[in-house]
PDB file of C-alpha atoms in Angstrom:
ATOM      1  CA  MET A   1     189.984   7.461  20.346  1.00  0.00           C
ATOM      2  CA  PHE A   2     187.568   9.378  22.629  1.00  0.00           C
ATOM      3  CA  ILE A   3     189.201  12.255  24.637  1.00  0.00           C
ATOM      4  CA  VAL A   4     187.752  15.314  26.543  1.00  0.00           C
ATOM      5  CA  ASP A   5     189.347  19.008  25.883  1.00  0.00           C
ATOM      6  CA  ASN A   6     187.089  20.743  28.496  1.00  0.00           C
ATOM      7  CA  GLN A   7     187.847  21.896  31.740  1.00  0.00           C
ATOM      8  CA  ALA A   8     184.353  21.323  33.267  1.00  0.00           C
ATOM      9  CA  VAL A   9     183.755  18.038  31.800  1.00  0.00           C
ATOM     10  CA  ALA A  10     187.423  16.801  32.948  1.00  0.00           C
ATOM     11  CA  PHE A  11     186.172  18.161  36.502  1.00  0.00           C
ATOM     12  CA  LEU A  12     182.919  16.322  36.284  1.00  0.00           C
ATOM     13  CA  LEU A  13     184.635  13.043  35.268  1.00  0.00           C
ATOM     14  CA  CYS A  14     187.163  13.656  38.276  1.00  0.00           C
ATOM     15  CA  VAL A  15     184.014  13.972  40.776  1.00  0.00           C
ATOM     16  CA  VAL A  16     182.579  10.649  39.360  1.00  0.00           C
ATOM     17  CA  THR A  17     185.896   8.941  39.984  1.00  0.00           C
ATOM     18  CA  MET A  18     185.596  10.088  43.550  1.00  0.00           C
ATOM     19  CA  LEU A  19     182.440   8.447  43.872  1.00  0.00           C
ATOM     20  CA  GLY A  20     183.563   5.026  42.268  1.00  0.00           C
ATOM     21  CA  TRP A  21     186.790   4.917  44.038  1.00  0.00           C
ATOM     22  CA  GLY A  22     184.656   5.835  47.430  1.00  0.00           C
ATOM     23  CA  SER A  23     182.001   3.140  46.837  1.00  0.00           C
ATOM     24  CA  TRP A  24     183.196   0.077  45.344  1.00  0.00           C
ATOM     25  CA  ALA A  25     184.287  -1.126  48.570  1.00  0.00           C
ATOM     26  CA  ASN A  26     180.695  -1.652  49.806  1.00  0.00           C
ATOM     27  CA  THR A  27     180.488  -4.854  47.544  1.00  0.00           C
ATOM     28  CA  GLN A  28     183.021  -6.197  49.643  1.00  0.00           C
ATOM     29  CA  LYS A  29     181.727  -5.126  52.637  1.00  0.00           C
ATOM     30  CA  LEU A  30     178.561  -6.702  51.395  1.00  0.00           C
ATOM     31  CA  ALA A  31     180.237 -10.149  50.624  1.00  0.00           C
ATOM     32  CA  GLY A  32     182.065 -10.296  53.886  1.00  0.00           C
ATOM     33  CA  LYS A  33     178.558  -9.785  55.546  1.00  0.00           C
ATOM     34  CA  GLU A  34     177.925 -13.546  54.031  1.00  0.00           C
ATOM     35  CA  ARG A  35     181.164 -14.781  55.074  1.00  0.00           C
ATOM     36  CA  TRP A  36     183.132 -14.601  51.914  1.00  0.00           C
ATOM     37  CA  PRO A  37     186.469 -14.525  52.309  1.00  0.00           C
ATOM     38  CA  PHE A  38     188.009 -11.261  51.072  1.00  0.00           C
ATOM     39  CA  ALA A  39     190.589 -13.412  48.836  1.00  0.00           C
ATOM     40  CA  LEU A  40     188.040 -15.016  46.616  1.00  0.00           C
ATOM     41  CA  TYR A  41     185.574 -12.214  46.497  1.00  0.00           C
ATOM     42  CA  TYR A  42     188.894 -10.561  45.258  1.00  0.00           C
ATOM     43  CA  TRP A  43     189.262 -12.921  41.776  1.00  0.00           C
ATOM     44  CA  ASP A  44     185.983 -11.227  40.809  1.00  0.00           C
ATOM     45  CA  TYR A  45     186.800  -8.161  41.733  1.00  0.00           C
ATOM     46  CA  ALA A  46     190.299  -8.513  39.222  1.00  0.00           C
ATOM     47  CA  PHE A  47     188.057 -10.350  36.410  1.00  0.00           C
ATOM     48  CA  GLY A  48     185.629  -6.854  36.657  1.00  0.00           C
ATOM     49  CA  VAL A  49     188.867  -4.818  36.439  1.00  0.00           C
ATOM     50  CA  ALA A  50     190.338  -6.948  33.208  1.00  0.00           C
ATOM     51  CA  LEU A  51     187.264  -7.155  31.547  1.00  0.00           C
ATOM     52  CA  LEU A  52     186.403  -3.416  31.725  1.00  0.00           C
ATOM     53  CA  GLY A  53     190.177  -2.524  30.679  1.00  0.00           C
ATOM     54  CA  VAL A  54     189.049  -4.859  27.511  1.00  0.00           C
ATOM     55  CA  VAL A  55     185.757  -3.026  27.156  1.00  0.00           C
ATOM     56  CA  PHE A  56     186.927   0.857  26.869  1.00  0.00           C
ATOM     57  CA  CYS A  57     190.177  -0.024  24.873  1.00  0.00           C
ATOM     58  CA  PHE A  58     188.041  -1.738  22.153  1.00  0.00           C
ATOM     59  CA  THR A  59     185.062   0.731  22.143  1.00  0.00           C
ATOM     60  CA  LEU A  60     186.075   4.241  23.010  1.00  0.00           C
ATOM     61  CA  GLY A  61     189.790   3.663  22.418  1.00  0.00           C
ATOM     62  CA  ASN A  62     188.792   2.808  18.651  1.00  0.00           C
ATOM     63  CA  PHE A  63     185.928   5.451  18.196  1.00  0.00           C
ATOM     64  CA  GLY A  64     186.690   9.562  17.381  1.00  0.00           C
ATOM     65  CA  SER A  65     189.669  10.606  15.222  1.00  0.00           C
ATOM     66  CA  ALA A  66     192.271  11.326  17.728  1.00  0.00           C
ATOM     67  CA  GLY A  67     195.028   9.049  18.099  1.00  0.00           C
ATOM     68  CA  SER A  68     195.118   5.843  17.068  1.00  0.00           C
ATOM     69  CA  SER A  69     193.557   2.761  17.085  1.00  0.00           C
ATOM     70  CA  ALA A  70     193.981   0.043  20.109  1.00  0.00           C
ATOM     71  CA  VAL A  71     195.702  -2.470  17.516  1.00  0.00           C
ATOM     72  CA  ALA A  72     198.264   0.323  15.782  1.00  0.00           C
ATOM     73  CA  ASN A  73     199.163   1.625  19.025  1.00  0.00           C
ATOM     74  CA  LEU A  74     200.026  -1.893  20.810  1.00  0.00           C
ATOM     75  CA  ARG A  75     202.097  -2.658  17.457  1.00  0.00           C
ATOM     76  CA  LEU A  76     204.097   0.654  17.925  1.00  0.00           C
ATOM     77  CA  ALA A  77     204.818   0.378  21.159  1.00  0.00           C
ATOM     78  CA  SER A  78     208.118   0.483  22.828  1.00  0.00           C
ATOM     79  CA  SER A  79     208.648  -2.536  25.409  1.00  0.00           C
ATOM     80  CA  SER A  80     209.537  -0.356  28.459  1.00  0.00           C
ATOM     81  CA  SER A  81     205.765   1.393  28.145  1.00  0.00           C
ATOM     82  CA  LEU A  82     204.021  -2.033  27.936  1.00  0.00           C
ATOM     83  CA  LEU A  83     206.397  -2.978  30.837  1.00  0.00           C
ATOM     84  CA  ARG A  84     205.383   0.410  32.623  1.00  0.00           C
ATOM     85  CA  ALA A  85     201.532  -0.321  32.218  1.00  0.00           C
ATOM     86  CA  LEU A  86     201.670  -3.909  32.854  1.00  0.00           C
ATOM     87  CA  THR A  87     203.914  -3.401  36.333  1.00  0.00           C
ATOM     88  CA  SER A  88     201.500  -0.375  37.187  1.00  0.00           C
ATOM     89  CA  GLY A  89     198.813  -3.168  37.326  1.00  0.00           C
ATOM     90  CA  ALA A  90     200.672  -5.525  39.527  1.00  0.00           C
ATOM     91  CA  VAL A  91     201.732  -2.586  41.963  1.00  0.00           C
ATOM     92  CA  PHE A  92     198.095  -1.618  41.832  1.00  0.00           C
ATOM     93  CA  ASN A  93     196.805  -5.090  42.908  1.00  0.00           C
ATOM     94  CA  LEU A  94     199.231  -5.854  45.793  1.00  0.00           C
ATOM     95  CA  SER A  95     198.212  -2.851  47.285  1.00  0.00           C
ATOM     96  CA  ASN A  96     194.591  -3.029  46.717  1.00  0.00           C
ATOM     97  CA  ILE A  97     194.475  -6.650  48.077  1.00  0.00           C
ATOM     98  CA  LEU A  98     196.471  -4.980  51.432  1.00  0.00           C
ATOM     99  CA  LEU A  99     194.012  -2.735  51.430  1.00  0.00           C
ATOM    100  CA  VAL A 100     190.948  -4.608  51.344  1.00  0.00           C
ATOM    101  CA  ILE A 101     192.443  -6.452  54.131  1.00  0.00           C
ATOM    102  CA  ALA A 102     192.817  -3.246  55.991  1.00  0.00           C
ATOM    103  CA  ILE A 103     189.165  -2.804  55.536  1.00  0.00           C
ATOM    104  CA  ASP A 104     188.372  -6.361  56.814  1.00  0.00           C
ATOM    105  CA  ALA A 105     190.048  -5.697  60.176  1.00  0.00           C
ATOM    106  CA  ALA A 106     189.473  -1.749  60.774  1.00  0.00           C
ATOM    107  CA  GLY A 107     186.312  -0.979  58.824  1.00  0.00           C
ATOM    108  CA  MET A 108     186.280   1.590  55.787  1.00  0.00           C
ATOM    109  CA  SER A 109     186.411   5.008  57.811  1.00  0.00           C
ATOM    110  CA  LEU A 110     189.716   3.783  58.938  1.00  0.00           C
ATOM    111  CA  ALA A 111     191.536   1.847  56.173  1.00  0.00           C
ATOM    112  CA  PHE A 112     190.622   4.568  53.190  1.00  0.00           C
ATOM    113  CA  PRO A 113     191.506   7.647  54.790  1.00  0.00           C
ATOM    114  CA  VAL A 114     194.739   6.279  56.188  1.00  0.00           C
ATOM    115  CA  GLY A 115     195.473   3.745  52.866  1.00  0.00           C
ATOM    116  CA  VAL A 116     194.095   6.166  50.016  1.00  0.00           C
ATOM    117  CA  GLY A 117     195.413   9.394  51.718  1.00  0.00           C
ATOM    118  CA  LEU A 118     198.723   8.289  51.928  1.00  0.00           C
ATOM    119  CA  ALA A 119     198.585   7.221  48.144  1.00  0.00           C
ATOM    120  CA  LEU A 120     197.311  10.345  47.541  1.00  0.00           C
ATOM    121  CA  VAL A 121     199.925  12.374  49.009  1.00  0.00           C
ATOM    122  CA  ILE A 122     202.453   9.970  47.452  1.00  0.00           C
ATOM    123  CA  GLY A 123     200.783   9.685  43.676  1.00  0.00           C
ATOM    124  CA  THR A 124     200.059  13.382  43.553  1.00  0.00           C
ATOM    125  CA  VAL A 125     203.356  14.324  44.533  1.00  0.00           C
ATOM    126  CA  ALA A 126     204.965  11.982  41.843  1.00  0.00           C
ATOM    127  CA  SER A 127     202.460  12.720  39.304  1.00  0.00           C
ATOM    128  CA  TYR A 128     203.354  16.213  39.506  1.00  0.00           C
ATOM    129  CA  PHE A 129     207.105  16.461  39.316  1.00  0.00           C
ATOM    130  CA  HIS A 130     205.658  14.005  36.005  1.00  0.00           C
ATOM    131  CA  ALA A 131     203.684  16.292  34.433  1.00  0.00           C
ATOM    132  CA  PRO A 132     203.428  19.742  36.565  1.00  0.00           C
ATOM    133  CA  LYS A 133     200.118  20.692  35.181  1.00  0.00           C
ATOM    134  CA  GLY A 134     197.814  22.740  37.327  1.00  0.00           C
ATOM    135  CA  SER A 135     198.213  25.284  40.455  1.00  0.00           C
ATOM    136  CA  PRO A 136     201.265  24.166  42.772  1.00  0.00           C
ATOM    137  CA  VAL A 137     200.101  26.094  45.597  1.00  0.00           C
ATOM    138  CA  LEU A 138     196.471  25.424  45.663  1.00  0.00           C
ATOM    139  CA  LEU A 139     197.429  21.719  45.225  1.00  0.00           C
ATOM    140  CA  GLY A 140     199.664  21.758  47.847  1.00  0.00           C
ATOM    141  CA  ALA A 141     197.330  23.151  50.421  1.00  0.00           C
ATOM    142  CA  GLY A 142     194.758  20.607  49.562  1.00  0.00           C
ATOM    143  CA  VAL A 143     197.197  17.852  50.123  1.00  0.00           C
ATOM    144  CA  VAL A 144     198.158  19.350  53.688  1.00  0.00           C
ATOM    145  CA  LEU A 145     194.523  19.400  54.419  1.00  0.00           C
ATOM    146  CA  ILE A 146     193.999  15.649  53.228  1.00  0.00           C
ATOM    147  CA  VAL A 147     196.579  14.805  55.372  1.00  0.00           C
ATOM    148  CA  PHE A 148     195.319  16.492  58.583  1.00  0.00           C
ATOM    149  CA  ALA A 149     191.971  14.609  57.648  1.00  0.00           C
ATOM    150  CA  MET A 150     193.941  11.265  57.864  1.00  0.00           C
ATOM    151  CA  ILE A 151     195.659  12.063  61.085  1.00  0.00           C
ATOM    152  CA  MET A 152     191.901  12.812  62.196  1.00  0.00           C
ATOM    153  CA  SER A 153     190.508   9.750  61.369  1.00  0.00           C
ATOM    154  CA  ALA A 154     193.348   7.649  62.558  1.00  0.00           C
ATOM    155  CA  MET A 155     193.009   9.034  65.843  1.00  0.00           C
ATOM    156  CA  ALA A 156     189.065   9.097  65.997  1.00  0.00           C
ATOM    157  CA  THR A 157     189.143   4.736  65.110  1.00  0.00           C
ATOM    158  CA  ARG A 158     191.910   4.523  67.583  1.00  0.00           C
ATOM    159  CA  GLN A 159     189.491   5.938  70.318  1.00  0.00           C
ATOM    160  CA  VAL A 160     186.676   3.795  68.732  1.00  0.00           C
ATOM    161  CA  GLN A 161     188.901   0.755  68.846  1.00  0.00           C
ATOM    162  CA  LYS A 162     189.492   1.249  72.803  1.00  0.00           C
ATOM    163  CA  GLN A 163     186.334   2.027  74.058  1.00  0.00           C
ATOM    164  CA  ARG A 164     185.149  -1.456  72.240  1.00  0.00           C
ATOM    165  CA  SER A 165     187.945  -3.396  73.611  1.00  0.00           C
ATOM    166  CA  VAL A 166     189.607  -4.434  70.546  1.00  0.00           C
ATOM    167  CA  SER A 167     192.671  -3.211  68.334  1.00  0.00           C
ATOM    168  CA  ALA A 168     193.094  -1.539  64.932  1.00  0.00           C
ATOM    169  CA  SER A 169     196.823  -2.011  64.927  1.00  0.00           C
ATOM    170  CA  ARG A 170     196.868  -4.518  62.496  1.00  0.00           C
ATOM    171  CA  GLY A 171     194.089  -2.953  59.835  1.00  0.00           C
ATOM    172  CA  LEU A 172     196.359   0.372  60.405  1.00  0.00           C
ATOM    173  CA  LEU A 173     199.515  -1.298  59.259  1.00  0.00           C
ATOM    174  CA  PHE A 174     197.864  -2.589  56.448  1.00  0.00           C
ATOM    175  CA  ALA A 175     196.481   0.592  55.378  1.00  0.00           C
ATOM    176  CA  ILE A 176     200.166   2.184  55.764  1.00  0.00           C
ATOM    177  CA  ALA A 177     201.318  -0.520  53.386  1.00  0.00           C
ATOM    178  CA  ALA A 178     198.495  -0.362  51.252  1.00  0.00           C
ATOM    179  CA  GLY A 179     198.924   3.344  50.836  1.00  0.00           C
ATOM    180  CA  CYS A 180     203.066   3.529  50.346  1.00  0.00           C
ATOM    181  CA  LEU A 181     202.662   0.971  47.467  1.00  0.00           C
ATOM    182  CA  MET A 182     199.428   2.749  46.161  1.00  0.00           C
ATOM    183  CA  GLY A 183     200.763   5.869  45.646  1.00  0.00           C
ATOM    184  CA  PHE A 184     202.956   4.916  43.084  1.00  0.00           C
ATOM    185  CA  PHE A 185     200.774   2.796  40.513  1.00  0.00           C
ATOM    186  CA  TYR A 186     199.138   6.009  38.696  1.00  0.00           C
ATOM    187  CA  PRO A 187     202.441   8.072  38.094  1.00  0.00           C
ATOM    188  CA  GLN A 188     203.868   4.319  36.760  1.00  0.00           C
ATOM    189  CA  LEU A 189     200.650   3.806  34.549  1.00  0.00           C
ATOM    190  CA  ILE A 190     200.736   7.719  33.303  1.00  0.00           C
ATOM    191  CA  SER A 191     204.934   7.474  32.049  1.00  0.00           C
ATOM    192  CA  SER A 192     203.587   4.470  29.853  1.00  0.00           C
ATOM    193  CA  MET A 193     201.320   7.153  28.090  1.00  0.00           C
ATOM    194  CA  SER A 194     201.885   9.961  25.446  1.00  0.00           C
ATOM    195  CA  PRO A 195     202.339  12.960  27.051  1.00  0.00           C
ATOM    196  CA  ASN A 196     199.214  15.302  25.812  1.00  0.00           C
ATOM    197  CA  PHE A 197     197.820  12.641  24.511  1.00  0.00           C
ATOM    198  CA  ASN A 198     194.569  14.928  23.725  1.00  0.00           C
ATOM    199  CA  SER A 199     195.933  17.621  22.402  1.00  0.00           C
ATOM    200  CA  GLU A 200     199.167  16.101  20.084  1.00  0.00           C
ATOM    201  CA  PRO A 201     199.661  12.979  18.198  1.00  0.00           C
ATOM    202  CA  ILE A 202     200.343   9.932  19.922  1.00  0.00           C
ATOM    203  CA  GLN A 203     204.305   9.672  20.590  1.00  0.00           C
ATOM    204  CA  LEU A 204     205.906   6.693  18.760  1.00  0.00           C
ATOM    205  CA  GLY A 205     206.948   4.103  21.167  1.00  0.00           C
ATOM    206  CA  TYR A 206     204.022   5.238  24.016  1.00  0.00           C
ATOM    207  CA  LEU A 207     200.484   4.094  24.548  1.00  0.00           C
ATOM    208  CA  THR A 208     197.054   6.113  24.195  1.00  0.00           C
ATOM    209  CA  PRO A 209     195.270   5.643  27.416  1.00  0.00           C
ATOM    210  CA  TYR A 210     193.036   3.327  26.429  1.00  0.00           C
ATOM    211  CA  THR A 211     195.840   0.623  25.648  1.00  0.00           C
ATOM    212  CA  ALA A 212     197.285   1.738  28.876  1.00  0.00           C
ATOM    213  CA  LEU A 213     194.448   0.900  30.650  1.00  0.00           C
ATOM    214  CA  LEU A 214     193.677  -2.576  28.770  1.00  0.00           C
ATOM    215  CA  LEU A 215     197.311  -3.395  29.776  1.00  0.00           C
ATOM    216  CA  PHE A 216     197.006  -2.215  33.446  1.00  0.00           C
ATOM    217  CA  GLY A 217     194.192  -4.728  33.840  1.00  0.00           C
ATOM    218  CA  ILE A 218     196.156  -7.446  32.497  1.00  0.00           C
ATOM    219  CA  GLY A 219     198.793  -7.314  34.696  1.00  0.00           C
ATOM    220  CA  LEU A 220     196.712  -6.516  37.288  1.00  0.00           C
ATOM    221  CA  LEU A 221     194.859 -10.088  36.970  1.00  0.00           C
ATOM    222  CA  LEU A 222     198.086 -11.601  36.078  1.00  0.00           C
ATOM    223  CA  SER A 223     199.568 -10.937  39.156  1.00  0.00           C
ATOM    224  CA  ASN A 224     196.627 -11.872  40.950  1.00  0.00           C
ATOM    225  CA  VAL A 225     197.624 -15.604  40.031  1.00  0.00           C
ATOM    226  CA  LEU A 226     200.513 -15.493  42.457  1.00  0.00           C
ATOM    227  CA  ILE A 227     199.845 -12.571  45.093  1.00  0.00           C
ATOM    228  CA  ASN A 228     196.246 -13.663  45.544  1.00  0.00           C
ATOM    229  CA  THR A 229     197.029 -17.602  45.709  1.00  0.00           C
ATOM    230  CA  VAL A 230     199.511 -16.651  48.269  1.00  0.00           C
ATOM    231  CA  PHE A 231     196.350 -14.824  50.443  1.00  0.00           C
ATOM    232  CA  MET A 232     194.479 -17.447  49.886  1.00  0.00           C
ATOM    233  CA  ARG A 233     196.486 -20.174  51.269  1.00  0.00           C
ATOM    234  CA  VAL A 234     197.086 -17.749  54.413  1.00  0.00           C
ATOM    235  CA  GLN A 235     193.064 -17.430  54.958  1.00  0.00           C
ATOM    236  CA  GLY A 236     192.291 -21.144  54.251  1.00  0.00           C
ATOM    237  CA  SER A 237     190.320 -20.778  51.260  1.00  0.00           C
ATOM    238  CA  THR A 238     190.402 -23.063  48.330  1.00  0.00           C
ATOM    239  CA  TYR A 239     189.588 -22.628  44.582  1.00  0.00           C
ATOM    240  CA  ARG A 240     186.541 -25.391  45.391  1.00  0.00           C
ATOM    241  CA  GLU A 241     184.786 -23.080  47.602  1.00  0.00           C
ATOM    242  CA  TYR A 242     185.308 -20.543  44.880  1.00  0.00           C
ATOM    243  CA  ARG A 243     183.765 -22.393  42.239  1.00  0.00           C
ATOM    244  CA  GLU A 244     180.589 -23.727  44.708  1.00  0.00           C
ATOM    245  CA  ALA A 245     180.131 -20.156  45.425  1.00  0.00           C
ATOM    246  CA  LYS A 246     176.259 -18.515  45.211  1.00  0.00           C
ATOM    247  CA  PRO A 247     176.071 -16.431  41.564  1.00  0.00           C
ATOM    248  CA  LYS A 248     175.774 -13.316  44.003  1.00  0.00           C
ATOM    249  CA  LEU A 249     178.919 -13.141  45.765  1.00  0.00           C
ATOM    250  CA  HIS A 250     180.571 -14.037  42.213  1.00  0.00           C
ATOM    251  CA  TRP A 251     178.611 -10.789  41.037  1.00  0.00           C
ATOM    252  CA  LEU A 252     179.407  -8.498  43.691  1.00  0.00           C
ATOM    253  CA  GLY A 253     183.117  -9.218  42.936  1.00  0.00           C
ATOM    254  CA  LEU A 254     182.744  -8.466  39.308  1.00  0.00           C
ATOM    255  CA  LEU A 255     180.872  -5.137  40.049  1.00  0.00           C
ATOM    256  CA  GLY A 256     183.074  -4.237  42.740  1.00  0.00           C
ATOM    257  CA  GLY A 257     186.338  -4.330  39.769  1.00  0.00           C
ATOM    258  CA  ALA A 258     183.951  -2.909  37.131  1.00  0.00           C
ATOM    259  CA  ILE A 259     183.268   0.292  39.573  1.00  0.00           C
ATOM    260  CA  TRP A 260     186.489   0.467  40.026  1.00  0.00           C
ATOM    261  CA  MET A 261     187.911   0.500  36.799  1.00  0.00           C
ATOM    262  CA  ILE A 262     185.304   2.725  35.164  1.00  0.00           C
ATOM    263  CA  ALA A 263     186.366   5.308  37.626  1.00  0.00           C
ATOM    264  CA  LEU A 264     190.009   4.662  37.038  1.00  0.00           C
ATOM    265  CA  SER A 265     189.571   5.036  33.180  1.00  0.00           C
ATOM    266  CA  LEU A 266     187.601   8.386  33.161  1.00  0.00           C
ATOM    267  CA  ASN A 267     189.970   9.822  35.688  1.00  0.00           C
ATOM    268  CA  VAL A 268     193.000   8.828  32.782  1.00  0.00           C
ATOM    269  CA  ILE A 269     191.074  10.657  30.212  1.00  0.00           C
ATOM    270  CA  ALA A 270     190.277  13.864  32.649  1.00  0.00           C
ATOM    271  CA  SER A 271     194.412  14.202  33.333  1.00  0.00           C
ATOM    272  CA  GLY A 272     194.566  14.975  29.533  1.00  0.00           C
ATOM    273  CA  VAL A 273     193.456  18.523  30.652  1.00  0.00           C
ATOM    274  CA  ALA A 274     193.689  18.451  34.579  1.00  0.00           C
ATOM    275  CA  GLY A 275     196.939  17.148  34.598  1.00  0.00           C
ATOM    276  CA  PRO A 276     197.538  13.576  36.150  1.00  0.00           C
ATOM    277  CA  ALA A 277     198.678  15.288  39.769  1.00  0.00           C
ATOM    278  CA  VAL A 278     195.074  17.291  40.047  1.00  0.00           C
ATOM    279  CA  SER A 279     193.369  14.545  38.344  1.00  0.00           C
ATOM    280  CA  TYR A 280     194.620  11.979  40.554  1.00  0.00           C
ATOM    281  CA  ALA A 281     194.109  13.983  43.789  1.00  0.00           C
ATOM    282  CA  LEU A 282     190.852  14.798  43.178  1.00  0.00           C
ATOM    283  CA  GLY A 283     189.752  11.333  42.049  1.00  0.00           C
ATOM    284  CA  GLN A 284     191.206  10.292  45.397  1.00  0.00           C
ATOM    285  CA  GLY A 285     188.786  12.297  47.195  1.00  0.00           C
ATOM    286  CA  ALA A 286     187.489   8.559  47.415  1.00  0.00           C
ATOM    287  CA  THR A 287     188.790   9.010  50.809  1.00  0.00           C
ATOM    288  CA  LEU A 288     185.938  11.450  51.830  1.00  0.00           C
ATOM    289  CA  VAL A 289     183.406   9.061  50.326  1.00  0.00           C
ATOM    290  CA  ALA A 290     184.359   5.961  51.765  1.00  0.00           C
ATOM    291  CA  ALA A 291     184.901   8.119  55.281  1.00  0.00           C
ATOM    292  CA  LEU A 292     181.201   8.909  54.578  1.00  0.00           C
ATOM    293  CA  TRP A 293     180.146   5.062  54.150  1.00  0.00           C
ATOM    294  CA  GLY A 294     181.571   4.040  56.972  1.00  0.00           C
ATOM    295  CA  VAL A 295     180.133   6.901  59.153  1.00  0.00           C
ATOM    296  CA  PHE A 296     177.110   7.107  57.942  1.00  0.00           C
ATOM    297  CA  VAL A 297     176.139   3.891  56.432  1.00  0.00           C
ATOM    298  CA  TRP A 298     177.897   0.972  57.757  1.00  0.00           C
ATOM    299  CA  LYS A 299     177.699   2.979  61.134  1.00  0.00           C
ATOM    300  CA  GLU A 300     181.617   2.099  62.032  1.00  0.00           C
ATOM    301  CA  PHE A 301     181.436   5.007  64.832  1.00  0.00           C
ATOM    302  CA  ARG A 302     178.502   4.147  66.395  1.00  0.00           C
ATOM    303  CA  GLY A 303     178.493   4.723  70.394  1.00  0.00           C
ATOM    304  CA  ALA A 304     181.404   7.047  69.869  1.00  0.00           C
ATOM    305  CA  ALA A 305     182.032   9.414  72.700  1.00  0.00           C
ATOM    306  CA  THR A 306     181.467  13.173  72.026  1.00  0.00           C
ATOM    307  CA  GLY A 307     185.130  13.684  71.482  1.00  0.00           C
ATOM    308  CA  THR A 308     185.107  10.898  68.687  1.00  0.00           C
ATOM    309  CA  ARG A 309     182.807  12.543  67.101  1.00  0.00           C
ATOM    310  CA  THR A 310     184.576  16.077  67.072  1.00  0.00           C
ATOM    311  CA  LEU A 311     187.517  14.375  65.793  1.00  0.00           C
ATOM    312  CA  VAL A 312     185.222  12.872  62.898  1.00  0.00           C
ATOM    313  CA  ALA A 313     183.819  16.073  62.499  1.00  0.00           C
ATOM    314  CA  LEU A 314     187.528  17.480  61.743  1.00  0.00           C
ATOM    315  CA  MET A 315     188.284  14.755  59.265  1.00  0.00           C
ATOM    316  CA  LEU A 316     185.050  15.450  57.186  1.00  0.00           C
ATOM    317  CA  ILE A 317     185.634  19.175  57.117  1.00  0.00           C
ATOM    318  CA  GLY A 318     189.483  18.912  55.881  1.00  0.00           C
ATOM    319  CA  TYR A 319     188.769  16.442  53.491  1.00  0.00           C
ATOM    320  CA  THR A 320     185.835  18.679  51.869  1.00  0.00           C
ATOM    321  CA  ALA A 321     187.890  21.704  52.237  1.00  0.00           C
ATOM    322  CA  GLY A 322     191.128  19.716  50.583  1.00  0.00           C
ATOM    323  CA  LEU A 323     188.857  18.824  47.815  1.00  0.00           C
ATOM    324  CA  VAL A 324     187.533  21.764  46.954  1.00  0.00           C
ATOM    325  CA  LEU A 325     191.171  23.342  46.732  1.00  0.00           C
ATOM    326  CA  ILE A 326     192.376  20.555  44.608  1.00  0.00           C
ATOM    327  CA  GLY A 327     189.602  21.229  42.699  1.00  0.00           C
ATOM    328  CA  SER A 328     190.188  24.920  42.232  1.00  0.00           C
ATOM    329  CA  ALA A 329     193.852  23.927  40.884  1.00  0.00           C
ATOM    330  CA  ILE A 330     192.462  22.882  37.960  1.00  0.00           C
ATOM    331  CA  MET A 331     191.467  25.696  36.578  1.00  0.00           C
TER     332      MET A 331
END
């Protein structure tokens, strides 16, 4: 299987993760401009994630001399490892649907900093306890700054919503719920994989990163049959609408899922060198990327008062400084 053993390359992969995780939601925003319900968009997103899981597993997962082939690894994996990888996909799926609802209700500049920022804190702490790699001091300081940026984002968005006489409470609640769940999917996925997979033989019963990603995608897609069907009913959407949609709308969902899964795959590969906590925390710098999209492209703070712009500036500074410290923890 393909692995990396260089810190600079691992850092670069985490940066690509950050860009991917922070940008995929633009496809949902574009679909929403054509009044495409998020529940229907999300079917194509789930297909995109699962498809890329298959592609990575049977390409990079079978190339190179490290580890073992995907088929051989699946045969030797324990039921507990298989279940953990599948469960991580289901947990992420529910949390991400809640995040998409939050984006729909309150915009990227609120939903991502609060939801994904909360997930960053939970996931980073849990991942560090599982595999303590990286400087705990730098990692902790970076996480504190991310929390500060989350608070600034929530305060800024609340002021804007007050100015426009609309409420962001629904979006904020969904973002918090999404973040609490999302923080646990990554440690669950990592726990299914063989420790030190990039430098030691794959331990009996554990998964390679690529078979774990394959099962993650399968778990997400299977859980979507139940979870997203419920959201479709609540939203009043039908499968007939999905079948009759324009190809462009389906491609947007597939693209969004593919972007997100490519980012996850690169992040997992990088975790072998950087450690899961640093890799995940740096990748979840997606919050900064998404906030930039929301502020400068989607103009979600257009017309904000001077005080609000100050909060937005503090949010961006907090995220940037936090990510610099987290990136330094990898060395």
